[in-house]
XYZ file of N, CA and C in Angstrom:
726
model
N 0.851 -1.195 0.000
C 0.000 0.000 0.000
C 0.883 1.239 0.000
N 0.785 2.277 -0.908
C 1.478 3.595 -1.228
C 1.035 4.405 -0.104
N 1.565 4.913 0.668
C 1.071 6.350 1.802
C 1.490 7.185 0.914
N 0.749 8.189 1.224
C 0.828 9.615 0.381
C 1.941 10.125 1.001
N 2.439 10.882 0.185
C 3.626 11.832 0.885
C 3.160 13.120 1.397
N 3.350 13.545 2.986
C 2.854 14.482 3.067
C 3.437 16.148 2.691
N 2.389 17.010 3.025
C 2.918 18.371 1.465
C 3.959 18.604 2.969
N 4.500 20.078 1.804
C 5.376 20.749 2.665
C 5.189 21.286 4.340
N 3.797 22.075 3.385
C 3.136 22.413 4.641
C 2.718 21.897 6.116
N 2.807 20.594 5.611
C 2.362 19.564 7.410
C 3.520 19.353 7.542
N 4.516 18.965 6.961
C 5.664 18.706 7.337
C 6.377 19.693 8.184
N 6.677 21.038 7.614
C 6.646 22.114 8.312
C 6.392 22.217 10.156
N 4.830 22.059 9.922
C 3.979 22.192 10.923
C 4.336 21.461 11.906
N 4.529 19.962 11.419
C 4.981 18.768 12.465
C 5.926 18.895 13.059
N 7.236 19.833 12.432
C 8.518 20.215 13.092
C 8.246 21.313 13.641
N 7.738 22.255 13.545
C 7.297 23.286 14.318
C 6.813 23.222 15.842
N 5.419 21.933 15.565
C 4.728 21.638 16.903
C 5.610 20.891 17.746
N 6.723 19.980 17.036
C 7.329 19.037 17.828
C 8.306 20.583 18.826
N 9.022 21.036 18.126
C 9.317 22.082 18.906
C 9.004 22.811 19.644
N 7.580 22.906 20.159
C 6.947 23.795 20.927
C 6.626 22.817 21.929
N 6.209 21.574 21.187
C 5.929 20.430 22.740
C 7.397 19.778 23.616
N 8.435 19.989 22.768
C 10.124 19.914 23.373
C 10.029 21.074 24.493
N 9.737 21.837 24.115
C 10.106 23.274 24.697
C 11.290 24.283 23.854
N 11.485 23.462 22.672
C 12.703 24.656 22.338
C 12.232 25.682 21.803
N 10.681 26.203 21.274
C 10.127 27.169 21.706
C 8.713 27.593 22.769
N 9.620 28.130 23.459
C 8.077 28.207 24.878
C 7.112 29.223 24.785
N 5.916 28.497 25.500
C 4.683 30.011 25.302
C 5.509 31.328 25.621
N 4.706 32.246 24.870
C 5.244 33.465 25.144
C 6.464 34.278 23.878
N 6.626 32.850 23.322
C 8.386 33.440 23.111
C 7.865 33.226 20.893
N 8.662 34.615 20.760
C 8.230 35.018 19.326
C 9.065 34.123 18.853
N 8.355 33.519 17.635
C 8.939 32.480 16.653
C 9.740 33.305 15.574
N 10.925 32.739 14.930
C 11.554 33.227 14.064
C 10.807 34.002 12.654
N 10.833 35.017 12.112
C 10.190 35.210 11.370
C 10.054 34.774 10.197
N 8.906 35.253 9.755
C 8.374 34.454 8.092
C 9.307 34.266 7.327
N 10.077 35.378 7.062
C 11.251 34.979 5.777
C 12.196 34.557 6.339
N 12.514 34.378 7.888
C 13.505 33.760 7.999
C 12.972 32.176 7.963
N 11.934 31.658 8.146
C 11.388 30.442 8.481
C 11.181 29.754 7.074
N 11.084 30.806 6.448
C 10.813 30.206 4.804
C 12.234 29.856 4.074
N 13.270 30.852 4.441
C 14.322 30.076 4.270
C 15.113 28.983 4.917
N 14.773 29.266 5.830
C 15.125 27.560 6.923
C 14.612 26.329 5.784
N 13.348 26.259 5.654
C 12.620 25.092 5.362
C 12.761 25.291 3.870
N 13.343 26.363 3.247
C 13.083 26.132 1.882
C 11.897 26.512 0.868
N 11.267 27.308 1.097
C 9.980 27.111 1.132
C 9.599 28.735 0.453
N 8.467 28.439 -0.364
C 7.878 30.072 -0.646
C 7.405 30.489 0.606
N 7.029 31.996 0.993
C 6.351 32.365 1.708
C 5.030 32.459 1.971
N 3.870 31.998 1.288
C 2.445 31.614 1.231
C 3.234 29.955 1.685
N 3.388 29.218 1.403
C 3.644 27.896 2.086
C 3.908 27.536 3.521
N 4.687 29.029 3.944
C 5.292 28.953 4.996
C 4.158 29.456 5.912
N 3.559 30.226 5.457
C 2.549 30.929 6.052
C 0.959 30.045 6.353
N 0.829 28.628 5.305
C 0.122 27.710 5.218
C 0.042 26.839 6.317
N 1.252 26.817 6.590
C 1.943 25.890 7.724
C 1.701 26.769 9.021
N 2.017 27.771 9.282
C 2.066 28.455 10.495
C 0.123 28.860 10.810
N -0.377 28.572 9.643
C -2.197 28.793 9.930
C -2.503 27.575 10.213
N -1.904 26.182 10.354
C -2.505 24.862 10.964
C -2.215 24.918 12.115
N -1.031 26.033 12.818
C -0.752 25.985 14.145
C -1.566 26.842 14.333
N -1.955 27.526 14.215
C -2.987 29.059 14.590
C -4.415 28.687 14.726
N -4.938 27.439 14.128
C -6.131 26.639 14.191
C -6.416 25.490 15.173
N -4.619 25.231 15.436
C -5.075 24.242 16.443
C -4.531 24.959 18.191
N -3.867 26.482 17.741
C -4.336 26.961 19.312
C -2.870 27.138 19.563
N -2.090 26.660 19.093
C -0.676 26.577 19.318
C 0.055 27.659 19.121
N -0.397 28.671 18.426
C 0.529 29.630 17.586
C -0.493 30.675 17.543
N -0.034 32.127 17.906
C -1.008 33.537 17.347
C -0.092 34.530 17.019
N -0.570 34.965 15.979
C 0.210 35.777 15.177
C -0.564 37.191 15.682
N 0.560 37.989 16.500
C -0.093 39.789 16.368
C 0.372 40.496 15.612
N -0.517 41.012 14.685
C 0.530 41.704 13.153
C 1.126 43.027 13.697
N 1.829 43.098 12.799
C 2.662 44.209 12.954
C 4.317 43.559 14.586
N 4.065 42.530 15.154
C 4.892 41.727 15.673
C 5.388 40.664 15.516
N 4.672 39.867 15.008
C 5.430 38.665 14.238
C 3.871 37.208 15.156
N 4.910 35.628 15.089
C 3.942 34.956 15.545
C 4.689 34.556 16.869
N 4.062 34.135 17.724
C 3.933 33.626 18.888
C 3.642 32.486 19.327
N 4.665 31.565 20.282
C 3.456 30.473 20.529
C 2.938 30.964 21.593
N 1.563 30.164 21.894
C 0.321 30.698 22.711
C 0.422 30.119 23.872
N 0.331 30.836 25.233
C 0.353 30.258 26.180
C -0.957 29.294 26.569
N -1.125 28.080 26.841
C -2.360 27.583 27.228
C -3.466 28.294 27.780
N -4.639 27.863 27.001
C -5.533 29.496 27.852
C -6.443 28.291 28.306
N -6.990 29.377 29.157
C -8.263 28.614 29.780
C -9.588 28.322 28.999
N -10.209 27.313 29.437
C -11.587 26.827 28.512
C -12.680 27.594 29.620
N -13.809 28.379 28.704
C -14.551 28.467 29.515
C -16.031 27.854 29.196
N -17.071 28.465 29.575
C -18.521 27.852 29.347
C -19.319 28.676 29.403
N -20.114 28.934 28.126
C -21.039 30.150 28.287
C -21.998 29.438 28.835
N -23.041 29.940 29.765
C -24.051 29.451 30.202
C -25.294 30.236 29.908
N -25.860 29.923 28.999
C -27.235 30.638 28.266
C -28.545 30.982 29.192
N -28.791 31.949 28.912
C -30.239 32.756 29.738
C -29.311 33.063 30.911
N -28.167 33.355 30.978
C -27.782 33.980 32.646
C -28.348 35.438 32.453
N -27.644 36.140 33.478
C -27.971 37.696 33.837
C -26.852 38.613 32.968
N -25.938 38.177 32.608
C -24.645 38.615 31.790
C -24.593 38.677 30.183
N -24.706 39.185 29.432
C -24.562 39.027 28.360
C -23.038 38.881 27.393
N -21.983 38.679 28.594
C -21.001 38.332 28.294
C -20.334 37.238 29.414
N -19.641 36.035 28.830
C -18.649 35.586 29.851
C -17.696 36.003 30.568
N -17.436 36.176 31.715
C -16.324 36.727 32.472
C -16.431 35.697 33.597
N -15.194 35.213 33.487
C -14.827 34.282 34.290
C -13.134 34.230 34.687
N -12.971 35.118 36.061
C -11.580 34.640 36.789
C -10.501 33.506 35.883
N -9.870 33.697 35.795
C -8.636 34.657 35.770
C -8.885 35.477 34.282
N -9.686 35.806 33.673
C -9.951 36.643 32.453
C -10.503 38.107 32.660
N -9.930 38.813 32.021
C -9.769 40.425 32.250
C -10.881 41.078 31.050
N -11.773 41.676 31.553
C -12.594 42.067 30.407
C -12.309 43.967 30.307
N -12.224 44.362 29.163
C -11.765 46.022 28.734
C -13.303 45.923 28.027
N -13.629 46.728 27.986
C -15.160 47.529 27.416
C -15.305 48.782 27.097
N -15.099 48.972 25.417
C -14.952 50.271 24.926
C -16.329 50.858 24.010
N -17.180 52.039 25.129
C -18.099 52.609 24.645
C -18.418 53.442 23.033
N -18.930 53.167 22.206
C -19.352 53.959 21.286
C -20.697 54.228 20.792
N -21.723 55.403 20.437
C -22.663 55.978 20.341
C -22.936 55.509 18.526
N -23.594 54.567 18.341
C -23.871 54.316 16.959
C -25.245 54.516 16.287
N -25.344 54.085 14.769
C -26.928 53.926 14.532
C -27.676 52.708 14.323
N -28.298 52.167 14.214
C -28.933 50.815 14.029
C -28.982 51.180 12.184
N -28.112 49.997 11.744
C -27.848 49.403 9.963
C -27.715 48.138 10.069
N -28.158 47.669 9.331
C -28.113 46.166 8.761
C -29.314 45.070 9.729
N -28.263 44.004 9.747
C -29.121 43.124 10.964
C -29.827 44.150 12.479
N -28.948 44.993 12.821
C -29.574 45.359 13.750
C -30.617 45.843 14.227
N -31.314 46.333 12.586
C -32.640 46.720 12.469
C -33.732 46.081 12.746
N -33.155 44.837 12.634
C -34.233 43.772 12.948
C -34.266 42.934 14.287
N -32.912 42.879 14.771
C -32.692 42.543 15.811
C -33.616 43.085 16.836
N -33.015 44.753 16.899
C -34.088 45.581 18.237
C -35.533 45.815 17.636
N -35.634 45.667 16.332
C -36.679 45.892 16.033
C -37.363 47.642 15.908
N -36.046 48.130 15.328
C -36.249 49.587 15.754
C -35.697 50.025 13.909
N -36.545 51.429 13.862
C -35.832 51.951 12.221
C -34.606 52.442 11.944
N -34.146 51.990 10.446
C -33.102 52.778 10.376
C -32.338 53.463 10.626
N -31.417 53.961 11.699
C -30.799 54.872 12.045
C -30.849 55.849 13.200
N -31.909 54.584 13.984
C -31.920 54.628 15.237
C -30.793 55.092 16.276
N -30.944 55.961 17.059
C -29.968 56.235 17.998
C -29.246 54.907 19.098
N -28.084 54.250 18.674
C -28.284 53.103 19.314
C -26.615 53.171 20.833
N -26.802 52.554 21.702
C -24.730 52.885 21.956
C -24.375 51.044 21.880
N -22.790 51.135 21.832
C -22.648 49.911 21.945
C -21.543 49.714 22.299
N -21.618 48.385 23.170
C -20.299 48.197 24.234
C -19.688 46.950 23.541
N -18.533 47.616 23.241
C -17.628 46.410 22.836
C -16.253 45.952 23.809
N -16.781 44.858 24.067
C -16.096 43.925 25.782
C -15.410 43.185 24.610
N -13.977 42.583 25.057
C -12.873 42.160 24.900
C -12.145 41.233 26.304
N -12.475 40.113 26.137
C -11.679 39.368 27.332
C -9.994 38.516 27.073
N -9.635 38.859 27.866
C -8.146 38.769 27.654
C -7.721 37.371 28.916
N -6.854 36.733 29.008
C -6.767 35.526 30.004
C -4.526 36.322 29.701
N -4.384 36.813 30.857
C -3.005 37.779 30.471
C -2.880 38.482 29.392
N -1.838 38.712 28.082
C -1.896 39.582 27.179
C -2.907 39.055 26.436
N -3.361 37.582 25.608
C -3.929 36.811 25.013
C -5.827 37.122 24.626
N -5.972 37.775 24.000
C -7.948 37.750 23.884
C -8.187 36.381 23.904
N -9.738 36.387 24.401
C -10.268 35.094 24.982
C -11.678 35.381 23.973
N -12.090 36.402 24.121
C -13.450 36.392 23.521
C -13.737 37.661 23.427
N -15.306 37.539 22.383
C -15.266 39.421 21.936
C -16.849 38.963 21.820
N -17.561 40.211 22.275
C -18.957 40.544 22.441
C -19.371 42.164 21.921
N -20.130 42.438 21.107
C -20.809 43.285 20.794
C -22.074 43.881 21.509
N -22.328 44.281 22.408
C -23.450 44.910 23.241
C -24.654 45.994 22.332
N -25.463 45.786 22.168
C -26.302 46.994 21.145
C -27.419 47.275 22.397
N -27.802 48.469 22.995
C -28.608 48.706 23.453
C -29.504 50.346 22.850
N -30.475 50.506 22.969
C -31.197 51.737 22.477
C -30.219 53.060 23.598
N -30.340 53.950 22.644
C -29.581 55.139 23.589
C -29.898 55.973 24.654
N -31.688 55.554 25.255
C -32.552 56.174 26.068
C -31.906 55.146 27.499
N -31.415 53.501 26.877
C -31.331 52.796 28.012
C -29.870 52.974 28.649
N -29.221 53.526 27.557
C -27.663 53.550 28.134
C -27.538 55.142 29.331
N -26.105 54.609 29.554
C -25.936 55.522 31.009
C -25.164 56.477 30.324
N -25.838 57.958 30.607
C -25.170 58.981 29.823
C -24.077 59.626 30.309
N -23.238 59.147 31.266
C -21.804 59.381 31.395
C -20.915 58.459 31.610
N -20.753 57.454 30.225
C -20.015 55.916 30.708
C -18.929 56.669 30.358
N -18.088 55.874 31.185
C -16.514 56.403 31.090
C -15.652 54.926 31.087
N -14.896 54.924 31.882
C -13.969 53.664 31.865
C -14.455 52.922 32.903
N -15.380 52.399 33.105
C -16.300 51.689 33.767
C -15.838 49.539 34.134
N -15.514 49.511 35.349
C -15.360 47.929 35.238
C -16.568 46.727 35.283
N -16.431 45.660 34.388
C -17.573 45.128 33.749
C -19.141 44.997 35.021
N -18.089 45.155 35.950
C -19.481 44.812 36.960
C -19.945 45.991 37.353
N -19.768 47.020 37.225
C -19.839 48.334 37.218
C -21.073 48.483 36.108
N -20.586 48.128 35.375
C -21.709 48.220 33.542
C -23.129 47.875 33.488
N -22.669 46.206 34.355
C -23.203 45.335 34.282
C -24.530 45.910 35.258
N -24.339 46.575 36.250
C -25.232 46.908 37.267
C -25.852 47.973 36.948
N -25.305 49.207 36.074
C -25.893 50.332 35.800
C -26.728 49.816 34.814
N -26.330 49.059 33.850
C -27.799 48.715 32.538
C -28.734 47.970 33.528
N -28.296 47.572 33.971
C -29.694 46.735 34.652
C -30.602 47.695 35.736
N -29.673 48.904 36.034
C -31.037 50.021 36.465
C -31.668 50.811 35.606
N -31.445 50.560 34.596
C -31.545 51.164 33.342
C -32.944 50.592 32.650
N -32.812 49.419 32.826
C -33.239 48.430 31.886
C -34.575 47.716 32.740
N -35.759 47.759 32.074
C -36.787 47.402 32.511
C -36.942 46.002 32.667
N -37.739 45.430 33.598
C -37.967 44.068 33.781
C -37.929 42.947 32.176
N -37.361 42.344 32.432
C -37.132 41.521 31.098
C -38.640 40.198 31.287
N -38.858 40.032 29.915
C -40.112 39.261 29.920
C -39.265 37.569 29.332
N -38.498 38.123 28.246
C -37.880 36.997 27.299
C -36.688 37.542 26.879
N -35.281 36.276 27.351
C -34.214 36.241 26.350
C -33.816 35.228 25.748
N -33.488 35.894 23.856
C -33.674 34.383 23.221
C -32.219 34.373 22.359
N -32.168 33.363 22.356
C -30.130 33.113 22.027
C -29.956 31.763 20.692
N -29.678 32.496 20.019
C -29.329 32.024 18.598
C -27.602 31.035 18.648
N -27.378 30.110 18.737
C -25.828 29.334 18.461
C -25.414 28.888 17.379
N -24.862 29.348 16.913
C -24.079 28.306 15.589
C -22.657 28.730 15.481
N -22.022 27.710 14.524
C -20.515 27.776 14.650
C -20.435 27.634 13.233
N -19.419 29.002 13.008
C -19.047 29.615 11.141
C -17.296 29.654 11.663
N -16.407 30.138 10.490
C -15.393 30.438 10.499
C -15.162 32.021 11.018
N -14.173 32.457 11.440
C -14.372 34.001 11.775
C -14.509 34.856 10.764
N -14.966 36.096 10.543
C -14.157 36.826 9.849
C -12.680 37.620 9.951
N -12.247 38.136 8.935
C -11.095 38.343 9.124
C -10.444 39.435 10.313
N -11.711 40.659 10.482
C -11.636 41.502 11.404
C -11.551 40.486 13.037
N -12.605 39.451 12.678
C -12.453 38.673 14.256
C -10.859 37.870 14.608
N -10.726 37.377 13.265
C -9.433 36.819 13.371
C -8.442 37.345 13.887
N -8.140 38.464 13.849
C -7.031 39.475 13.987
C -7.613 39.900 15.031
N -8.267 40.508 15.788
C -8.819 40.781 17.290
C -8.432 39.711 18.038
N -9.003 38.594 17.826
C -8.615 37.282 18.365
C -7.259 36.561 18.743
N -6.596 36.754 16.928
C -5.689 36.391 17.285
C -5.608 34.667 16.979
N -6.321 34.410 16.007
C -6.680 32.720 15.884
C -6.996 32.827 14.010
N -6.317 31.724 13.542
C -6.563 31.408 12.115
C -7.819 31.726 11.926
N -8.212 32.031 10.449
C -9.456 32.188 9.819
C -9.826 30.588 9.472
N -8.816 29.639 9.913
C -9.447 28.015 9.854
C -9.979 27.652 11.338
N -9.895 28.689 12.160
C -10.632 28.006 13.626
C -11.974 28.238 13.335
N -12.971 27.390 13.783
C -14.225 27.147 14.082
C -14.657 28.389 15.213
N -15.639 29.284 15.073
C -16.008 29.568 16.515
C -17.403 29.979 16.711
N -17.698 30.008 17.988
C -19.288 29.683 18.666
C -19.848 31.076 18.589
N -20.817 31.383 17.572
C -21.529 32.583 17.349
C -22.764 32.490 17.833
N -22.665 33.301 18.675
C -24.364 33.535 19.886
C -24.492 34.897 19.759
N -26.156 34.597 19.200
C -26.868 36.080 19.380
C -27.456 35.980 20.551
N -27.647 37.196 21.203
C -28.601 37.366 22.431
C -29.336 38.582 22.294
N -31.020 38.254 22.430
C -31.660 39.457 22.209
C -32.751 39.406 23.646
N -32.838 40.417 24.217
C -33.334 40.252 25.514
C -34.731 41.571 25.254
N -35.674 41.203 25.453
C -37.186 41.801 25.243
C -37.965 41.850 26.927
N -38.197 43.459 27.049
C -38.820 43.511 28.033
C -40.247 43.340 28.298
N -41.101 43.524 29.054
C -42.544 43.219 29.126
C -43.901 43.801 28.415
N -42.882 44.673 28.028
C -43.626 45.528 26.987
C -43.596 44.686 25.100
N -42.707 44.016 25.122
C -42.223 43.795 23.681
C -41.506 44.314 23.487
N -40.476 45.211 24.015
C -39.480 45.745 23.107
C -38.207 45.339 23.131
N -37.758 45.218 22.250
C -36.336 44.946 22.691
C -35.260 45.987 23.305
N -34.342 45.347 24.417
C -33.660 46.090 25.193
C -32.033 46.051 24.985
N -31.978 44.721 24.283
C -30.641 44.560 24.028
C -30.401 43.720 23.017
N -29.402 43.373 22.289
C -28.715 42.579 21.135
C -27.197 42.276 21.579
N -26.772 40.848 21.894
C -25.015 40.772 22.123
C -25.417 40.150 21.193
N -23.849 40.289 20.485
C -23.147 39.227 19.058
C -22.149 39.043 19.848
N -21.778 37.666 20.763
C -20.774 36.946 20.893
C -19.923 36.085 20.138
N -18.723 35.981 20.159
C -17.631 35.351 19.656
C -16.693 34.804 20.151
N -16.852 33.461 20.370
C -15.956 32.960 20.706
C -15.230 31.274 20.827
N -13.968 31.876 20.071
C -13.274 30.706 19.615
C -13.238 28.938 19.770
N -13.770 28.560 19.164
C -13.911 27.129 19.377
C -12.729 26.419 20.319
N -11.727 26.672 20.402
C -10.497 25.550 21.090
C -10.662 25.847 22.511
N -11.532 27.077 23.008
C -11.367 27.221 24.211
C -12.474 27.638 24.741
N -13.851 27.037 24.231
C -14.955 27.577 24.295
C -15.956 26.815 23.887
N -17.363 26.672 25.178
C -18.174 25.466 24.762
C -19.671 26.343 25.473
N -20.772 25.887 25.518
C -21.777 26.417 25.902
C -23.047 25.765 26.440
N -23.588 26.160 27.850
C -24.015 25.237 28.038
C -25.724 25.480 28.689
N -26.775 24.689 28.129
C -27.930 25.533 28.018
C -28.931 24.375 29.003
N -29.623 25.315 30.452
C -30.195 24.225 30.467
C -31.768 24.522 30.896
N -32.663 23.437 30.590
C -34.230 23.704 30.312
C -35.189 23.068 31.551
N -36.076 23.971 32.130
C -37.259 23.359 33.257
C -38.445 23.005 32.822
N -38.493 22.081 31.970
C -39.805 21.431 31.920
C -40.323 22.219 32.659
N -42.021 22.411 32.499
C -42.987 22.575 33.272
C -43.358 21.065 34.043
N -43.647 20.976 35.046
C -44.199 19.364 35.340
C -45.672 19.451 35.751
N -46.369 18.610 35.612
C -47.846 18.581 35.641
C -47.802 18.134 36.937
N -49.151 19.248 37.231
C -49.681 19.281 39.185
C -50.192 18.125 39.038
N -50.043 16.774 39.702
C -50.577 15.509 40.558
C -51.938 15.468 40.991
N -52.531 15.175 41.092
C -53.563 15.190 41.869
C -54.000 13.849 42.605
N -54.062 13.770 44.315
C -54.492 12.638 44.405
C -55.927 11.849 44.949
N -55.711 10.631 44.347
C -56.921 9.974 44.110
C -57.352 9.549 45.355
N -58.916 9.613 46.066
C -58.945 8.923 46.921
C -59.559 7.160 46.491
């Protein structure tokens, strides 16, 4: 029986990873660069770069542009847990930054809040980090009557408590999951190949009135990220027989 010969590119990769599981390169520590790596191995630079995106998919390797690539220090796995009070994960030892901006409702979002065109909307974009490393990225959309009109540099539980005085009794929140490839803007925020898998959750939270109060677009990376949803039957009242 003939085995295929494998391409450059895994080959590459296989000496690469074996090196990172040796230790002769450790988390943290910048890998030689592209053209120098392409001449090591011989190799065009899209090849070389082929090879260094199978490590970037399987978690091993993140490239911050404009610095070169990295191997990745082991990050932590976390667990979104659906219908909580949070519309983002934050979970010890992960550092969440949350940067305010005043936008309009375009595209999906129109339909999301259910509000017109060019709606006055703000939106908090949270960034979780586990040390230098992003962990996950959330999009916050709330109407601009509900947001707090002097957010400043606010810490997540800080945020977290002012929208919710903000924010009228919730009737229904309903959460959309599926898993696509990133886009390229997520990739590079992230910090993870455009070949990683990752867990896309909408969250749209509707108060008692019908309206909607909020929209998160969560993101986050499949290798270190799972979700977990759970349901209360109603159970039927007994009645007993004499």
């Amino acid at each position: 029986m003939i085995r295929p010969v494998p391409s450059r590119r895994h080959t590459i990769a296989d000496d690469l990873r074996r090196q990172i599981a040796t230790g002769h390169f450790k988390a943290g520590e910048r890998l030689p660069s592209e053209a120098q790596l392409a001449t090591r191995y011989e190799v065009s630079t899209p090849t070389l770069r082929s090879a260094l995106a199978l490590l970037q998919g399987e978690g091993l390797v993140e490239k911050i542009h404009g610095s070169g690539n990295f191997v990745r220090h082991l990050l932590r796995k976390i667990t979104y847990v659906g219908g909580g009070a949070a519309p983002y994960p934050h979970t010890e030892p992960l550092r969440l930054t949350v940067r305010t901006t005043n936008v309009q409702a375009h595209g999906h979002l129109t339909a999301l809040l259910r509000v017109p065109f060019g709606s006055p909307l703000t939106e908090f974009h949270c960034l979780s980090h586990q040390g230098k490393s992003p962990h996950g990225l959330a999009r916050i959309y709330v109407p601009r009557d509900l947001a707090p009109a002097d957010m400043g540099e606010e810490s997540p539980e800080a945020l977290t408590t002012r929208l919710a005085e903000l924010c009228p009794p919730l009737a229904e929140v309903q959460e959309r999951l599926s898993a696509r490839l990133p886009t390229p803007e997520e990739a590079t925020t992230l910090r993870i190949g455009t070949s990683l898998a990752v867990l896309s959750i909408t969250r749209v939270a509707t108060d008692t009135t019908g309206r909607a109060v909020e929209a998160a677009l969560l993101v986050l990376p499949g290798d270190r990220s799972d979700a977990l949803f759970t349901a209360h039957p109603p159970t039927k009242a007994r009645t007993s027989k004499k």
